XYZ file of C-alpha atoms in Angstrom:
313
model
C -97.891 21.811 -24.782
C -99.841 20.583 -21.777
C -99.531 20.252 -18.041
C -102.272 18.919 -15.755
C -104.610 18.792 -18.804
C -104.332 22.582 -19.203
C -102.491 24.465 -21.926
C -99.721 26.660 -20.432
C -98.464 29.949 -21.848
C -95.165 29.631 -23.704
C -94.991 33.282 -24.822
C -96.565 36.582 -23.837
C -98.019 39.445 -26.023
C -97.293 43.020 -24.901
C -100.089 45.553 -25.152
C -97.426 48.211 -25.070
C -97.992 51.899 -24.531
C -100.083 52.385 -27.712
C -101.706 50.466 -30.538
C -101.655 53.359 -32.998
C -98.994 52.933 -35.744
C -98.131 56.622 -35.846
C -97.850 56.784 -32.075
C -95.675 53.692 -32.125
C -93.323 55.337 -34.609
C -93.043 58.432 -32.407
C -92.504 56.264 -29.353
C -89.764 54.241 -31.141
C -87.877 57.436 -32.045
C -88.236 58.924 -28.539
C -87.212 55.847 -26.670
C -84.314 55.144 -29.091
C -82.959 58.668 -28.451
C -83.486 58.212 -24.709
C -81.701 54.887 -24.759
C -78.724 56.051 -26.737
C -78.363 59.188 -24.675
C -78.526 57.133 -21.453
C -75.917 54.684 -22.546
C -73.611 57.310 -23.971
C -74.078 59.701 -21.028
C -73.390 57.090 -18.360
C -70.397 55.701 -20.253
C -68.992 59.210 -20.411
C -69.477 59.614 -16.619
C -67.779 56.291 -15.912
C -64.895 57.122 -18.273
C -64.367 60.609 -16.840
C -64.430 59.417 -13.245
C -61.953 56.613 -14.051
C -59.580 58.957 -15.919
C -59.655 62.080 -13.678
C -57.447 61.859 -10.521
C -59.475 64.557 -8.872
C -62.633 62.372 -8.865
C -61.070 59.449 -7.009
C -63.322 59.713 -3.933
C -66.145 57.464 -2.493
C -68.804 59.809 -3.859
C -67.672 59.442 -7.422
C -66.924 55.668 -6.976
C -70.585 55.230 -6.034
C -71.601 57.466 -8.926
C -69.657 55.363 -11.436
C -71.479 52.296 -10.044
C -74.783 54.054 -10.323
C -74.057 54.913 -13.955
C -73.226 51.288 -14.678
C -76.499 50.282 -12.982
C -78.473 52.703 -15.164
C -76.983 51.262 -18.263
C -77.984 47.784 -17.224
C -81.364 48.816 -15.961
C -82.452 50.602 -19.090
C -80.928 47.862 -21.271
C -83.029 45.209 -19.549
C -86.268 46.536 -20.982
C -85.871 49.238 -23.620
C -84.157 47.169 -26.383
C -87.029 44.604 -26.353
C -89.561 47.468 -26.498
C -87.754 49.089 -29.476
C -87.832 45.736 -31.338
C -91.552 45.389 -30.651
C -92.218 48.946 -31.842
C -90.128 48.466 -34.955
C -91.260 45.019 -36.037
C -94.871 45.407 -34.746
C -94.390 41.884 -33.315
C -95.211 42.194 -29.610
C -94.439 38.707 -28.437
C -91.723 37.466 -26.045
C -90.981 33.914 -25.010
C -91.585 32.778 -21.484
C -87.881 32.278 -20.819
C -87.163 35.721 -22.384
C -89.817 37.247 -20.132
C -88.295 35.514 -17.074
C -84.782 36.838 -17.899
C -86.067 40.380 -18.487
C -88.088 40.336 -15.262
C -85.128 39.041 -13.226
C -82.557 41.548 -14.510
C -84.833 44.585 -14.494
C -85.851 43.826 -10.886
C -82.238 43.030 -9.799
C -80.925 46.286 -11.352
C -83.762 48.280 -9.815
C -83.216 46.837 -6.340
C -79.472 47.368 -6.550
C -80.092 51.011 -7.402
C -82.388 51.396 -4.382
C -79.761 50.102 -2.011
C -76.941 52.102 -3.741
C -78.844 55.299 -3.483
C -79.106 54.676 0.290
C -75.361 54.040 0.482
C -74.729 57.299 -1.396
C -76.913 59.180 1.113
C -74.812 57.722 3.947
C -71.637 58.812 2.135
C -72.907 62.393 1.982
C -73.915 62.185 5.716
C -70.391 61.144 6.731
C -68.754 63.786 4.518
C -70.844 66.672 5.910
C -71.708 65.660 9.446
C -68.506 63.801 10.384
C -65.741 65.177 8.118
C -62.921 64.241 10.470
C -63.933 60.551 10.425
C -64.869 60.549 6.698
C -61.624 59.134 5.212
C -61.346 56.616 8.023
C -64.862 55.230 7.724
C -65.390 55.646 4.003
C -62.199 53.894 2.944
C -61.792 51.980 -0.288
C -62.383 48.616 1.292
C -65.604 49.711 2.933
C -66.920 51.269 -0.234
C -66.204 48.107 -2.266
C -67.929 45.994 0.424
C -70.957 48.324 0.278
C -71.265 47.942 -3.511
C -70.788 44.164 -3.383
C -73.347 43.920 -0.607
C -75.852 46.033 -2.657
C -75.412 43.680 -5.642
C -75.520 40.434 -3.638
C -78.667 41.325 -1.668
C -80.478 42.494 -4.814
C -79.541 39.609 -7.020
C -80.596 37.078 -4.405
C -83.871 38.947 -3.635
C -84.684 39.168 -7.305
C -84.050 35.489 -7.557
C -86.488 34.712 -4.799
C -89.240 36.945 -6.138
C -88.881 35.688 -9.691
C -88.795 32.055 -8.632
C -92.058 32.447 -6.688
C -93.622 34.350 -9.599
C -92.592 31.904 -12.293
C -93.804 28.904 -10.256
C -97.344 30.228 -10.583
C -99.521 28.556 -13.278
C -99.907 30.745 -16.382
C -102.695 29.015 -18.386
C -104.022 32.086 -20.087
C -104.633 34.809 -20.980
C -101.284 35.623 -22.507
C -101.718 39.357 -23.143
C -99.426 41.342 -20.837
C -100.829 44.843 -20.274
C -97.315 46.428 -20.150
C -94.338 47.219 -22.348
C -91.949 44.901 -20.544
C -92.154 41.913 -18.164
C -92.698 43.369 -14.738
C -93.686 41.322 -11.652
C -96.988 43.047 -10.839
C -98.150 42.727 -14.502
C -97.202 39.087 -14.510
C -99.174 38.372 -11.340
C -102.295 39.670 -12.968
C -102.032 36.760 -15.457
C -101.433 34.020 -12.905
C -104.191 31.354 -12.913
C -104.245 31.042 -9.074
C -104.260 33.020 -5.804
C -101.199 35.221 -5.628
C -101.567 36.419 -2.045
C -98.348 34.724 -0.878
C -96.278 36.178 -3.673
C -97.751 39.653 -3.140
C -96.878 39.355 0.574
C -93.299 38.302 -0.258
C -92.940 41.247 -2.689
C -94.253 43.627 -0.027
C -91.736 42.310 2.525
C -88.854 42.611 0.016
C -90.059 46.127 -0.870
C -89.792 47.062 2.802
C -86.272 45.578 3.134
C -84.779 46.635 -0.276
C -86.612 49.857 -0.991
C -88.236 51.372 2.080
C -85.405 50.844 4.605
C -82.790 52.491 2.324
C -85.397 55.294 1.713
C -85.638 55.805 5.499
C -81.850 55.869 5.609
C -81.855 58.570 2.940
C -84.442 60.642 4.763
C -82.592 60.336 8.094
C -79.282 61.178 6.577
C -80.545 64.245 4.921
C -82.332 65.493 8.090
C -78.949 65.377 9.830
C -77.253 66.940 6.871
C -79.715 69.788 6.777
C -79.145 70.615 10.423
C -75.427 70.359 9.948
C -75.433 72.703 6.938
C -77.610 75.230 8.813
C -75.006 75.485 11.493
C -72.263 76.431 8.974
C -71.520 80.158 9.088
C -69.986 80.459 5.614
C -72.558 80.949 2.814
C -70.034 79.643 0.270
C -69.542 76.406 2.207
C -73.334 76.057 2.674
C -73.811 76.485 -1.100
C -71.154 73.854 -1.900
C -72.718 71.360 0.595
C -76.219 71.883 -0.825
C -74.739 71.427 -4.296
C -73.234 68.085 -3.588
C -76.473 66.859 -2.071
C -78.838 68.437 -4.657
C -77.997 65.994 -7.497
C -78.432 63.004 -5.377
C -81.770 64.212 -4.062
C -83.074 64.833 -7.519
C -82.114 61.296 -8.576
C -83.746 59.829 -5.473
C -86.944 61.755 -6.061
C -87.217 60.595 -9.682
C -86.412 56.938 -9.038
C -87.677 56.226 -5.559
C -90.870 58.224 -5.743
C -92.310 56.192 -8.619
C -90.748 52.843 -7.875
C -92.018 52.727 -4.301
C -95.553 53.593 -5.411
C -95.472 50.695 -7.822
C -93.916 47.894 -5.765
C -95.353 48.806 -2.375
C -98.783 48.026 -3.898
C -98.259 45.010 -6.167
C -101.883 43.911 -6.283
C -102.630 41.242 -8.893
C -105.355 43.325 -10.502
C -105.063 44.075 -14.233
C -102.424 46.798 -14.624
C -103.864 50.158 -15.689
C -102.407 52.671 -18.167
C -101.424 54.815 -15.151
C -99.101 51.971 -13.959
C -97.396 51.923 -17.340
C -96.860 55.664 -17.182
C -95.419 55.355 -13.684
C -93.097 52.585 -14.895
C -91.800 54.842 -17.643
C -90.562 57.311 -15.074
C -88.336 54.796 -13.124
C -87.281 52.594 -16.040
C -86.660 55.316 -18.663
C -86.856 58.872 -17.392
C -84.660 58.391 -14.242
C -81.818 56.692 -16.109
C -81.817 59.289 -18.807
C -81.887 62.156 -16.374
C -79.028 60.956 -14.138
C -76.239 61.879 -16.581
C -77.832 65.320 -17.038
C -78.248 65.905 -13.324
C -74.783 64.846 -12.376
C -72.975 66.537 -15.242
C -74.887 69.815 -15.163
C -75.422 70.316 -11.451
C -72.148 68.943 -10.098
C -69.249 71.495 -10.436
C -66.523 68.859 -10.012
C -68.034 66.804 -12.853
C -68.345 69.894 -15.076
C -64.711 70.796 -14.409
C -63.624 67.183 -15.075
C -65.594 67.103 -18.363
C -63.945 70.372 -19.343
C -60.495 68.941 -18.550
C -61.304 65.751 -20.475
C -62.418 67.742 -23.533
C -59.160 69.676 -23.472
C -57.118 66.534 -23.371
C -59.400 63.775 -24.891
C -56.541 61.326 -25.342
C -56.181 61.017 -21.560
C -59.574 59.191 -21.438
C -58.200 56.223 -23.335
C -54.825 55.857 -21.578
């Protein structure tokens, strides 16, 4: 196949995380367990929140959406990696790579915005409890989730369109375990300065601004909690925020480092390890964090186990 007298890449070959057969087998088992646990854990959280009348609040509405996002996010890259590890065939078509890149970026961006929205929810609940039910009403929460999805899907479309318009004339070896924009830029057969600039701008808008919202919200929350006289109320307030902060630290810390510096240099092994944290570790940890650290979720899980049939009514 030719274009402008140059052969173009029609498929990519993943280098993956390791080329050693034994290590690949171990990685297959580990990531399969992680994937199944993530999907099962997040489905459990969604089901329990939907079934338990005591969890019908904005906080758990956003948590259910976060769980859905985590399922989509990990499903956008791990199944392909498992296939590659099992079959030892590391190729992916250009169109398959484009789809994977689009959905993984869209899910990741949506999660960034949603985590910011969840921080604002905690800010309103702790700093302005009298206004909480008025401001954080059902309509507003739905609008926030829809806005998070819309902004992220459109942003991913722009970034992917610019990336895929670049000429890929070789090499076709992708130094990664899934199709990620920075890794793709390293293979482009032209100057990628404009695309890198666009990615940086969207990183500011989609990732860094929500991150600032999270930091600002928790500064106000901290001061509000310190003013509370009751140690029990303080402990409960810290408990509701602790789970969210752990999730933010896992996901945001690594994702920002990767996408705020999307240079088109060949990706290093360190970049792949960083990617594992926000594409695999963060989604697999979220069900654990929210089910083990959140007392309301633990009580709801206990009630669900005592009356399992209620989950399916």
